[in-house]
Amino acid sequence: MKTNFKKELLIAKKGGYAIPAFNFDNMEMLKGIIEAAEEKKSPVILMVTESAALYMGVDYVFSLGRKAVELSSVPVILHWDHGFDIDLIKRAIDSGFDSVMLDSSAKPFAINVEETKKVVEYAHKHGVCVESEIGHVGGKEDDRESNSQQYTNIKDAIEFNKQTNVDALAIAAGTAHGIYKTKPDLQFKLIEDIVESMETPIVLHGSSGVPLIDLKKAIKLGITKINIGTDLKVANANAVREWLVTNKDGYDARKFGKAAIDAVKLAAIEKIVAFNSQDKANNR
Ligand code: 13P
């Protein structure tokens, strides 16, 4: 069912849980995510990155995402993740996405502010929420790889929030996108200080591979949206690989597809339970 991004995040903040935000790259991943959320009665954020949308076909993905929201028995937020192209972000807004993320985090502060304000103005006119990033989360996000990692500066975060009027703020506090090459090193004090400095919900990207105990601690400090991509991609790929190795002459896409759905569902359930969003679908 449809709901409002910011409203859900503020409810989560009060309720001491985080809404899991999962990326999907194909229909099997989408189905696994929705089945997990429905089984655990959890609100969920269904995210599609720009490059995943270009892979699946922008119009296909719009229809698939909207249908998932409409048919689901739990609150589902359809979210455009890591938008770099403002024209595509506008298309997502026009086509019924509930929220969009602009990622201008690698650009200078003033340009990040200016571009975010532009997106906020357009999105809010259409009743759509906006997430933007301050500081820079590095690592491998889909086809993009960034070696720079820049912790969020708290003064910049406060100023950015004030100037842009965003609905959620993604921060860089020791996580990185993709498979970790070195151990994640969450900056809990920084998270705590930023959360306390503003009402705006705070988002953690690059959360695959981060020990659940650390994510739970971050939630206690007030993180309300946690992005998970890689862990579900790995679950999906491993399930398909295993099925094809076990069934050497197998060719039915529905069979290895089903194995992928089940594996993604299991991986999503693990996060839902850890983020304490289980049974919060009617928490309003
Ligand atoms: P991971 O792939 O590292 O989980 O990051 C996902 C993400 O932050 C999407 O915005």
PDB file of C-alpha atoms and ligand atoms in Angstrom:
ATOM      1  CA  MET A   1       0.000   0.000   0.000  1.00  0.00           C
ATOM      2  CA  LYS A   2       1.100   3.543  -0.716  1.00  0.00           C
ATOM      3  CA  THR A   3       2.434   5.731   2.049  1.00  0.00           C
ATOM      4  CA  ASN A   4       4.577   8.810   2.626  1.00  0.00           C
ATOM      5  CA  PHE A   5       8.358   8.480   2.863  1.00  0.00           C
ATOM      6  CA  LYS A   6       9.008  11.187   5.451  1.00  0.00           C
ATOM      7  CA  LYS A   7       5.997  10.285   7.559  1.00  0.00           C
ATOM      8  CA  GLU A   8       7.153   6.643   7.741  1.00  0.00           C
ATOM      9  CA  LEU A   9      10.701   7.640   8.692  1.00  0.00           C
ATOM     10  CA  LEU A  10       9.482   9.965  11.454  1.00  0.00           C
ATOM     11  CA  ILE A  11       7.247   7.199  12.833  1.00  0.00           C
ATOM     12  CA  ALA A  12      10.245   4.828  12.767  1.00  0.00           C
ATOM     13  CA  LYS A  13      12.392   7.358  14.609  1.00  0.00           C
ATOM     14  CA  LYS A  14       9.819   7.619  17.381  1.00  0.00           C
ATOM     15  CA  GLY A  15       9.342   3.850  17.443  1.00  0.00           C
ATOM     16  CA  GLY A  16      13.048   2.980  17.713  1.00  0.00           C
ATOM     17  CA  TYR A  17      13.352   1.064  14.466  1.00  0.00           C
ATOM     18  CA  ALA A  18      14.727   1.617  10.972  1.00  0.00           C
ATOM     19  CA  ILE A  19      12.915   1.019   7.719  1.00  0.00           C
ATOM     20  CA  PRO A  20      14.888  -1.372   5.535  1.00  0.00           C
ATOM     21  CA  ALA A  21      15.587   0.084   2.113  1.00  0.00           C
ATOM     22  CA  PHE A  22      16.391  -2.658  -0.367  1.00  0.00           C
ATOM     23  CA  ASN A  23      17.689  -2.364  -3.930  1.00  0.00           C
ATOM     24  CA  PHE A  24      16.276  -4.565  -6.642  1.00  0.00           C
ATOM     25  CA  ASP A  25      17.766  -5.318 -10.061  1.00  0.00           C
ATOM     26  CA  ASN A  26      15.177  -7.708 -11.442  1.00  0.00           C
ATOM     27  CA  MET A  27      11.727  -9.118 -10.789  1.00  0.00           C
ATOM     28  CA  GLU A  28      12.985 -11.977  -8.601  1.00  0.00           C
ATOM     29  CA  MET A  29      14.700  -9.567  -6.212  1.00  0.00           C
ATOM     30  CA  LEU A  30      11.607  -7.379  -6.094  1.00  0.00           C
ATOM     31  CA  LYS A  31       9.393 -10.358  -5.301  1.00  0.00           C
ATOM     32  CA  GLY A  32      11.752 -11.618  -2.584  1.00  0.00           C
ATOM     33  CA  ILE A  33      11.750  -8.202  -0.913  1.00  0.00           C
ATOM     34  CA  ILE A  34       7.972  -7.806  -1.006  1.00  0.00           C
ATOM     35  CA  GLU A  35       7.372 -11.360   0.231  1.00  0.00           C
ATOM     36  CA  ALA A  36       9.753 -10.750   3.150  1.00  0.00           C
ATOM     37  CA  ALA A  37       8.054  -7.467   4.101  1.00  0.00           C
ATOM     38  CA  GLU A  38       4.590  -9.019   3.889  1.00  0.00           C
ATOM     39  CA  GLU A  39       5.547 -12.097   5.897  1.00  0.00           C
ATOM     40  CA  LYS A  40       7.174  -9.976   8.612  1.00  0.00           C
ATOM     41  CA  LYS A  41       4.521  -7.223   8.417  1.00  0.00           C
ATOM     42  CA  SER A  42       7.192  -4.601   7.921  1.00  0.00           C
ATOM     43  CA  PRO A  43       7.094  -1.317   6.055  1.00  0.00           C
ATOM     44  CA  VAL A  44       9.715  -1.372   3.324  1.00  0.00           C
ATOM     45  CA  ILE A  45      11.478   0.954   0.925  1.00  0.00           C
ATOM     46  CA  LEU A  46      11.817  -0.510  -2.537  1.00  0.00           C
ATOM     47  CA  MET A  47      14.762   1.122  -4.254  1.00  0.00           C
ATOM     48  CA  VAL A  48      15.864   1.224  -7.831  1.00  0.00           C
ATOM     49  CA  THR A  49      19.125   2.858  -8.799  1.00  0.00           C
ATOM     50  CA  GLU A  50      19.473   4.817 -11.977  1.00  0.00           C
ATOM     51  CA  SER A  51      21.670   2.142 -13.568  1.00  0.00           C
ATOM     52  CA  ALA A  52      19.339  -0.693 -12.474  1.00  0.00           C
ATOM     53  CA  ALA A  53      16.438   1.194 -14.067  1.00  0.00           C
ATOM     54  CA  LEU A  54      18.390   1.686 -17.283  1.00  0.00           C
ATOM     55  CA  TYR A  55      19.183  -2.058 -17.277  1.00  0.00           C
ATOM     56  CA  MET A  56      15.560  -3.140 -16.713  1.00  0.00           C
ATOM     57  CA  GLY A  57      14.100  -0.395 -18.881  1.00  0.00           C
ATOM     58  CA  VAL A  58      12.855   2.775 -17.214  1.00  0.00           C
ATOM     59  CA  ASP A  59       9.214   2.305 -18.189  1.00  0.00           C
ATOM     60  CA  TYR A  60       9.164  -1.375 -17.201  1.00  0.00           C
ATOM     61  CA  VAL A  61      10.613  -0.525 -13.831  1.00  0.00           C
ATOM     62  CA  PHE A  62       8.139   2.283 -13.238  1.00  0.00           C
ATOM     63  CA  SER A  63       5.225  -0.074 -13.897  1.00  0.00           C
ATOM     64  CA  LEU A  64       6.685  -2.940 -11.867  1.00  0.00           C
ATOM     65  CA  GLY A  65       7.440  -0.695  -8.882  1.00  0.00           C
ATOM     66  CA  ARG A  66       4.045   0.991  -8.921  1.00  0.00           C
ATOM     67  CA  LYS A  67       2.294  -2.386  -9.090  1.00  0.00           C
ATOM     68  CA  ALA A  68       4.306  -3.635  -6.089  1.00  0.00           C
ATOM     69  CA  VAL A  69       3.144  -0.620  -4.075  1.00  0.00           C
ATOM     70  CA  GLU A  70      -0.472  -1.035  -5.168  1.00  0.00           C
ATOM     71  CA  LEU A  71      -0.743  -4.784  -4.535  1.00  0.00           C
ATOM     72  CA  SER A  72       1.244  -5.040  -1.332  1.00  0.00           C
ATOM     73  CA  SER A  73      -0.485  -5.529   2.030  1.00  0.00           C
ATOM     74  CA  VAL A  74       2.225  -3.525   3.842  1.00  0.00           C
ATOM     75  CA  PRO A  75       3.384   0.089   3.373  1.00  0.00           C
ATOM     76  CA  VAL A  76       5.817   0.190   0.443  1.00  0.00           C
ATOM     77  CA  ILE A  77       7.728   3.296  -0.586  1.00  0.00           C
ATOM     78  CA  LEU A  78       8.976   3.326  -4.154  1.00  0.00           C
ATOM     79  CA  HIS A  79      12.301   5.161  -4.083  1.00  0.00           C
ATOM     80  CA  TRP A  80      14.647   6.349  -6.831  1.00  0.00           C
ATOM     81  CA  ASP A  81      18.104   5.638  -5.392  1.00  0.00           C
ATOM     82  CA  HIS A  82      21.333   7.485  -6.262  1.00  0.00           C
ATOM     83  CA  GLY A  83      19.943   9.726  -8.961  1.00  0.00           C
ATOM     84  CA  PHE A  84      22.703  11.568 -10.785  1.00  0.00           C
ATOM     85  CA  ASP A  85      20.665  12.684 -13.778  1.00  0.00           C
ATOM     86  CA  ILE A  86      18.092  15.322 -12.800  1.00  0.00           C
ATOM     87  CA  ASP A  87      15.995  14.706 -15.934  1.00  0.00           C
ATOM     88  CA  LEU A  88      15.628  11.029 -14.990  1.00  0.00           C
ATOM     89  CA  ILE A  89      14.778  12.021 -11.406  1.00  0.00           C
ATOM     90  CA  LYS A  90      12.007  14.225 -12.792  1.00  0.00           C
ATOM     91  CA  ARG A  91      10.724  11.323 -14.897  1.00  0.00           C
ATOM     92  CA  ALA A  92      10.616   9.157 -11.768  1.00  0.00           C
ATOM     93  CA  ILE A  93       8.693  11.896  -9.946  1.00  0.00           C
ATOM     94  CA  ASP A  94       6.256  12.294 -12.837  1.00  0.00           C
ATOM     95  CA  SER A  95       5.705   8.556 -13.019  1.00  0.00           C
ATOM     96  CA  GLY A  96       4.616   8.122  -9.401  1.00  0.00           C
ATOM     97  CA  PHE A  97       7.712   7.441  -7.302  1.00  0.00           C
ATOM     98  CA  ASP A  98       7.153   8.321  -3.638  1.00  0.00           C
ATOM     99  CA  SER A  99      10.668   9.580  -3.032  1.00  0.00           C
ATOM    100  CA  VAL A 100      13.858  10.295  -4.922  1.00  0.00           C
ATOM    101  CA  MET A 101      17.487  10.586  -3.970  1.00  0.00           C
ATOM    102  CA  LEU A 102      19.764  13.058  -5.655  1.00  0.00           C
ATOM    103  CA  ASP A 103      23.427  12.128  -5.313  1.00  0.00           C
ATOM    104  CA  SER A 104      25.549  15.193  -5.876  1.00  0.00           C
ATOM    105  CA  SER A 105      27.692  14.295  -2.891  1.00  0.00           C
ATOM    106  CA  ALA A 106      30.946  14.204  -4.869  1.00  0.00           C
ATOM    107  CA  LYS A 107      30.399  17.791  -6.000  1.00  0.00           C
ATOM    108  CA  PRO A 108      31.374  20.927  -4.056  1.00  0.00           C
ATOM    109  CA  PHE A 109      29.038  21.904  -1.186  1.00  0.00           C
ATOM    110  CA  ALA A 110      27.502  24.917  -2.981  1.00  0.00           C
ATOM    111  CA  ILE A 111      26.664  22.882  -6.096  1.00  0.00           C
ATOM    112  CA  ASN A 112      25.256  20.031  -3.995  1.00  0.00           C
ATOM    113  CA  VAL A 113      23.006  22.605  -2.236  1.00  0.00           C
ATOM    114  CA  GLU A 114      21.938  24.237  -5.475  1.00  0.00           C
ATOM    115  CA  GLU A 115      21.077  20.967  -7.248  1.00  0.00           C
ATOM    116  CA  THR A 116      19.318  19.549  -4.199  1.00  0.00           C
ATOM    117  CA  LYS A 117      17.191  22.693  -3.885  1.00  0.00           C
ATOM    118  CA  LYS A 118      16.203  22.362  -7.536  1.00  0.00           C
ATOM    119  CA  VAL A 119      15.078  18.747  -7.029  1.00  0.00           C
ATOM    120  CA  VAL A 120      13.306  19.561  -3.737  1.00  0.00           C
ATOM    121  CA  GLU A 121      11.358  22.349  -5.406  1.00  0.00           C
ATOM    122  CA  TYR A 122      10.185  20.119  -8.269  1.00  0.00           C
ATOM    123  CA  ALA A 123       9.530  17.067  -6.078  1.00  0.00           C
ATOM    124  CA  HIS A 124       7.612  18.891  -3.342  1.00  0.00           C
ATOM    125  CA  LYS A 125       5.379  20.513  -5.968  1.00  0.00           C
ATOM    126  CA  HIS A 126       4.419  16.944  -6.933  1.00  0.00           C
ATOM    127  CA  GLY A 127       4.064  15.645  -3.351  1.00  0.00           C
ATOM    128  CA  VAL A 128       7.272  13.589  -3.605  1.00  0.00           C
ATOM    129  CA  CYS A 129       9.956  13.441  -0.899  1.00  0.00           C
ATOM    130  CA  VAL A 130      13.684  13.966  -1.406  1.00  0.00           C
ATOM    131  CA  GLU A 131      16.809  12.415   0.092  1.00  0.00           C
ATOM    132  CA  SER A 132      20.218  13.902  -0.556  1.00  0.00           C
ATOM    133  CA  GLU A 133      23.737  13.081   0.627  1.00  0.00           C
ATOM    134  CA  ILE A 134      26.245  15.213   2.467  1.00  0.00           C
ATOM    135  CA  GLY A 135      29.770  13.942   2.918  1.00  0.00           C
ATOM    136  CA  HIS A 136      30.597  11.123   0.524  1.00  0.00           C
ATOM    137  CA  VAL A 137      30.044   7.370   0.924  1.00  0.00           C
ATOM    138  CA  GLY A 138      32.659   5.677  -1.265  1.00  0.00           C
ATOM    139  CA  GLY A 139      32.898   2.141  -2.651  1.00  0.00           C
ATOM    140  CA  LYS A 140      31.167   0.336  -5.500  1.00  0.00           C
ATOM    141  CA  GLU A 141      27.570   1.327  -6.149  1.00  0.00           C
ATOM    142  CA  ASP A 142      26.298  -0.542  -9.224  1.00  0.00           C
ATOM    143  CA  ASP A 143      28.473   0.537 -12.139  1.00  0.00           C
ATOM    144  CA  ARG A 144      30.074   3.432 -10.320  1.00  0.00           C
ATOM    145  CA  GLU A 145      33.164   3.073  -8.222  1.00  0.00           C
ATOM    146  CA  SER A 146      34.432   5.813  -5.962  1.00  0.00           C
ATOM    147  CA  ASN A 147      37.649   5.579  -4.037  1.00  0.00           C
ATOM    148  CA  SER A 148      37.055   8.727  -2.069  1.00  0.00           C
ATOM    149  CA  GLN A 149      35.401   8.501   1.333  1.00  0.00           C
ATOM    150  CA  GLN A 150      34.606  11.694   3.129  1.00  0.00           C
ATOM    151  CA  TYR A 151      32.970  11.640   6.541  1.00  0.00           C
ATOM    152  CA  THR A 152      30.121  14.080   6.914  1.00  0.00           C
ATOM    153  CA  ASN A 153      31.076  17.271   8.630  1.00  0.00           C
ATOM    154  CA  ILE A 154      28.398  18.098  11.195  1.00  0.00           C
ATOM    155  CA  LYS A 155      28.372  21.836  10.505  1.00  0.00           C
ATOM    156  CA  ASP A 156      27.949  21.146   6.780  1.00  0.00           C
ATOM    157  CA  ALA A 157      25.112  18.726   7.546  1.00  0.00           C
ATOM    158  CA  ILE A 158      23.243  21.318   9.632  1.00  0.00           C
ATOM    159  CA  GLU A 159      23.738  24.035   7.027  1.00  0.00           C
ATOM    160  CA  PHE A 160      22.827  21.685   4.148  1.00  0.00           C
ATOM    161  CA  ASN A 161      19.662  20.600   5.911  1.00  0.00           C
ATOM    162  CA  LYS A 162      18.632  24.187   6.603  1.00  0.00           C
ATOM    163  CA  GLN A 163      19.290  25.431   3.092  1.00  0.00           C
ATOM    164  CA  THR A 164      17.756  22.549   1.141  1.00  0.00           C
ATOM    165  CA  ASN A 165      14.728  21.462   3.184  1.00  0.00           C
ATOM    166  CA  VAL A 166      15.350  17.795   2.324  1.00  0.00           C
ATOM    167  CA  ASP A 167      13.113  15.064   3.768  1.00  0.00           C
ATOM    168  CA  ALA A 168      15.982  12.713   4.629  1.00  0.00           C
ATOM    169  CA  LEU A 169      19.707  13.157   4.810  1.00  0.00           C
ATOM    170  CA  ALA A 170      22.225  10.469   3.883  1.00  0.00           C
ATOM    171  CA  ILE A 171      25.485  10.765   5.769  1.00  0.00           C
ATOM    172  CA  ALA A 172      28.949   9.252   5.445  1.00  0.00           C
ATOM    173  CA  ALA A 173      29.814   7.755   8.823  1.00  0.00           C
ATOM    174  CA  GLY A 174      32.135   4.830   8.153  1.00  0.00           C
ATOM    175  CA  THR A 175      30.199   2.648   5.718  1.00  0.00           C
ATOM    176  CA  ALA A 176      31.014   2.025   2.043  1.00  0.00           C
ATOM    177  CA  HIS A 177      29.035   0.641  -0.880  1.00  0.00           C
ATOM    178  CA  GLY A 178      29.640  -2.892  -2.115  1.00  0.00           C
ATOM    179  CA  ILE A 179      31.751  -5.706  -0.672  1.00  0.00           C
ATOM    180  CA  TYR A 180      33.993  -4.432   2.125  1.00  0.00           C
ATOM    181  CA  LYS A 181      37.714  -4.529   1.396  1.00  0.00           C
ATOM    182  CA  THR A 182      38.530  -3.438   4.944  1.00  0.00           C
ATOM    183  CA  LYS A 183      36.346  -3.698   8.051  1.00  0.00           C
ATOM    184  CA  PRO A 184      33.553  -1.102   8.259  1.00  0.00           C
ATOM    185  CA  ASP A 185      34.269   1.400  10.985  1.00  0.00           C
ATOM    186  CA  LEU A 186      31.048   3.096  12.034  1.00  0.00           C
ATOM    187  CA  GLN A 187      31.458   6.546  13.582  1.00  0.00           C
ATOM    188  CA  PHE A 188      28.827   6.276  16.317  1.00  0.00           C
ATOM    189  CA  LYS A 189      29.570   9.620  17.941  1.00  0.00           C
ATOM    190  CA  LEU A 190      29.199  11.355  14.577  1.00  0.00           C
ATOM    191  CA  ILE A 191      25.889   9.565  13.972  1.00  0.00           C
ATOM    192  CA  GLU A 192      24.632  10.555  17.417  1.00  0.00           C
ATOM    193  CA  ASP A 193      25.660  14.204  17.000  1.00  0.00           C
ATOM    194  CA  ILE A 194      24.064  14.536  13.578  1.00  0.00           C
ATOM    195  CA  VAL A 195      20.821  12.843  14.655  1.00  0.00           C
ATOM    196  CA  GLU A 196      20.585  15.141  17.672  1.00  0.00           C
ATOM    197  CA  SER A 197      21.228  18.233  15.604  1.00  0.00           C
ATOM    198  CA  MET A 198      18.116  17.951  13.426  1.00  0.00           C
ATOM    199  CA  GLU A 199      14.596  16.572  13.068  1.00  0.00           C
ATOM    200  CA  THR A 200      15.277  15.361   9.525  1.00  0.00           C
ATOM    201  CA  PRO A 201      15.579  11.558   9.321  1.00  0.00           C
ATOM    202  CA  ILE A 202      19.131  10.311   8.820  1.00  0.00           C
ATOM    203  CA  VAL A 203      20.041   7.574   6.333  1.00  0.00           C
ATOM    204  CA  LEU A 204      22.854   5.036   6.338  1.00  0.00           C
ATOM    205  CA  HIS A 205      24.065   3.825   2.935  1.00  0.00           C
ATOM    206  CA  GLY A 206      26.437   0.947   2.205  1.00  0.00           C
ATOM    207  CA  SER A 207      25.046  -1.212   4.986  1.00  0.00           C
ATOM    208  CA  SER A 208      25.589  -4.659   3.447  1.00  0.00           C
ATOM    209  CA  GLY A 209      28.310  -6.530   5.282  1.00  0.00           C
ATOM    210  CA  VAL A 210      28.107  -4.283   8.337  1.00  0.00           C
ATOM    211  CA  PRO A 211      27.708  -6.424  11.475  1.00  0.00           C
ATOM    212  CA  LEU A 212      24.062  -6.392  12.563  1.00  0.00           C
ATOM    213  CA  ILE A 213      25.130  -5.458  16.071  1.00  0.00           C
ATOM    214  CA  ASP A 214      26.601  -2.209  14.685  1.00  0.00           C
ATOM    215  CA  LEU A 215      23.474  -1.472  12.671  1.00  0.00           C
ATOM    216  CA  LYS A 216      21.350  -2.076  15.772  1.00  0.00           C
ATOM    217  CA  LYS A 217      23.498   0.401  17.676  1.00  0.00           C
ATOM    218  CA  ALA A 218      23.102   2.949  14.881  1.00  0.00           C
ATOM    219  CA  ILE A 219      19.311   2.480  15.049  1.00  0.00           C
ATOM    220  CA  LYS A 220      19.399   3.101  18.804  1.00  0.00           C
ATOM    221  CA  LEU A 221      21.178   6.364  18.043  1.00  0.00           C
ATOM    222  CA  GLY A 222      18.350   7.341  15.678  1.00  0.00           C
ATOM    223  CA  ILE A 223      19.196   6.107  12.168  1.00  0.00           C
ATOM    224  CA  THR A 224      15.827   5.494  10.478  1.00  0.00           C
ATOM    225  CA  LYS A 225      16.590   4.309   6.939  1.00  0.00           C
ATOM    226  CA  ILE A 226      19.203   1.656   6.224  1.00  0.00           C
ATOM    227  CA  ASN A 227      20.182   0.885   2.631  1.00  0.00           C
ATOM    228  CA  ILE A 228      20.984  -2.684   1.669  1.00  0.00           C
ATOM    229  CA  GLY A 229      21.942  -3.610  -1.879  1.00  0.00           C
ATOM    230  CA  THR A 230      24.930  -5.942  -2.109  1.00  0.00           C
ATOM    231  CA  ASP A 231      23.748  -8.516   0.448  1.00  0.00           C
ATOM    232  CA  LEU A 232      20.619  -9.156  -1.635  1.00  0.00           C
ATOM    233  CA  LYS A 233      22.569  -9.230  -4.909  1.00  0.00           C
ATOM    234  CA  VAL A 234      24.888 -11.849  -3.401  1.00  0.00           C
ATOM    235  CA  ALA A 235      21.951 -13.921  -2.115  1.00  0.00           C
ATOM    236  CA  ASN A 236      20.328 -13.753  -5.558  1.00  0.00           C
ATOM    237  CA  ALA A 237      23.512 -14.702  -7.442  1.00  0.00           C
ATOM    238  CA  ASN A 238      24.494 -17.519  -5.073  1.00  0.00           C
ATOM    239  CA  ALA A 239      21.035 -19.091  -5.307  1.00  0.00           C
ATOM    240  CA  VAL A 240      21.044 -19.069  -9.110  1.00  0.00           C
ATOM    241  CA  ARG A 241      24.632 -20.377  -9.244  1.00  0.00           C
ATOM    242  CA  GLU A 242      23.860 -23.165  -6.801  1.00  0.00           C
ATOM    243  CA  TRP A 243      20.724 -24.190  -8.678  1.00  0.00           C
ATOM    244  CA  LEU A 244      22.508 -24.296 -12.032  1.00  0.00           C
ATOM    245  CA  VAL A 245      25.436 -26.270 -10.618  1.00  0.00           C
ATOM    246  CA  THR A 246      23.084 -28.762  -8.957  1.00  0.00           C
ATOM    247  CA  ASN A 247      20.813 -29.014 -12.014  1.00  0.00           C
ATOM    248  CA  LYS A 248      23.394 -29.304 -14.780  1.00  0.00           C
ATOM    249  CA  ASP A 249      20.829 -29.803 -17.541  1.00  0.00           C
ATOM    250  CA  GLY A 250      18.272 -27.438 -16.014  1.00  0.00           C
ATOM    251  CA  TYR A 251      17.002 -24.592 -18.193  1.00  0.00           C
ATOM    252  CA  ASP A 252      13.714 -23.445 -16.682  1.00  0.00           C
ATOM    253  CA  ALA A 253      14.150 -19.824 -15.609  1.00  0.00           C
ATOM    254  CA  ARG A 254      11.145 -20.149 -13.311  1.00  0.00           C
ATOM    255  CA  LYS A 255      12.963 -22.807 -11.290  1.00  0.00           C
ATOM    256  CA  PHE A 256      16.207 -20.945 -10.635  1.00  0.00           C
ATOM    257  CA  GLY A 257      14.144 -17.754 -10.426  1.00  0.00           C
ATOM    258  CA  LYS A 258      12.157 -19.274  -7.576  1.00  0.00           C
ATOM    259  CA  ALA A 259      15.401 -20.250  -5.809  1.00  0.00           C
ATOM    260  CA  ALA A 260      16.532 -16.625  -6.163  1.00  0.00           C
ATOM    261  CA  ILE A 261      13.245 -15.230  -4.800  1.00  0.00           C
ATOM    262  CA  ASP A 262      13.480 -17.500  -1.747  1.00  0.00           C
ATOM    263  CA  ALA A 263      17.118 -16.595  -1.071  1.00  0.00           C
ATOM    264  CA  VAL A 264      16.498 -12.853  -1.398  1.00  0.00           C
ATOM    265  CA  LYS A 265      13.470 -13.194   0.863  1.00  0.00           C
ATOM    266  CA  LEU A 266      15.548 -14.933   3.540  1.00  0.00           C
ATOM    267  CA  ALA A 267      18.291 -12.295   3.374  1.00  0.00           C
ATOM    268  CA  ALA A 268      15.696  -9.490   3.589  1.00  0.00           C
ATOM    269  CA  ILE A 269      13.979 -11.106   6.572  1.00  0.00           C
ATOM    270  CA  GLU A 270      17.278 -11.183   8.465  1.00  0.00           C
ATOM    271  CA  LYS A 271      17.599  -7.404   8.062  1.00  0.00           C
ATOM    272  CA  ILE A 272      13.950  -6.696   8.859  1.00  0.00           C
ATOM    273  CA  VAL A 273      14.240  -8.559  12.156  1.00  0.00           C
ATOM    274  CA  ALA A 274      17.566  -6.873  13.025  1.00  0.00           C
ATOM    275  CA  PHE A 275      16.188  -3.417  12.198  1.00  0.00           C
ATOM    276  CA  ASN A 276      13.193  -4.046  14.458  1.00  0.00           C
ATOM    277  CA  SER A 277      10.716  -3.093  11.735  1.00  0.00           C
ATOM    278  CA  GLN A 278       8.902  -6.411  12.043  1.00  0.00           C
ATOM    279  CA  ASP A 279       5.196  -5.989  12.916  1.00  0.00           C
ATOM    280  CA  LYS A 280       5.364  -2.234  12.340  1.00  0.00           C
ATOM    281  CA  ALA A 281       3.230  -2.245   9.202  1.00  0.00           C
ATOM    282  CA  ASN A 282       0.252  -0.969  11.170  1.00  0.00           C
ATOM    283  CA  ASN A 283       2.267   1.211  13.491  1.00  0.00           C
ATOM    284  CA  ARG A 284       0.400   4.469  12.900  1.00  0.00           C
TER     285      ARG A 284
HETATM  286  P1  13P B   1      25.302  -1.782  -0.268  1.00  0.00           P
HETATM  287  O1  13P B   1      25.217  -2.348  -1.631  1.00  0.00           O
HETATM  288  O2  13P B   1      26.700  -1.657   0.215  1.00  0.00           O
HETATM  289  O3  13P B   1      24.406  -2.453   0.696  1.00  0.00           O
HETATM  290  O4  13P B   1      24.777  -0.273  -0.378  1.00  0.00           O
HETATM  291  C1  13P B   1      23.502  -0.054  -0.869  1.00  0.00           C
HETATM  292  C2  13P B   1      23.154   1.388  -0.857  1.00  0.00           C
HETATM  293  O5  13P B   1      23.621   2.155  -0.062  1.00  0.00           O
HETATM  294  C3  13P B   1      22.186   1.809  -1.854  1.00  0.00           C
HETATM  295  O6  13P B   1      21.926   3.163  -1.832  1.00  0.00           O
END
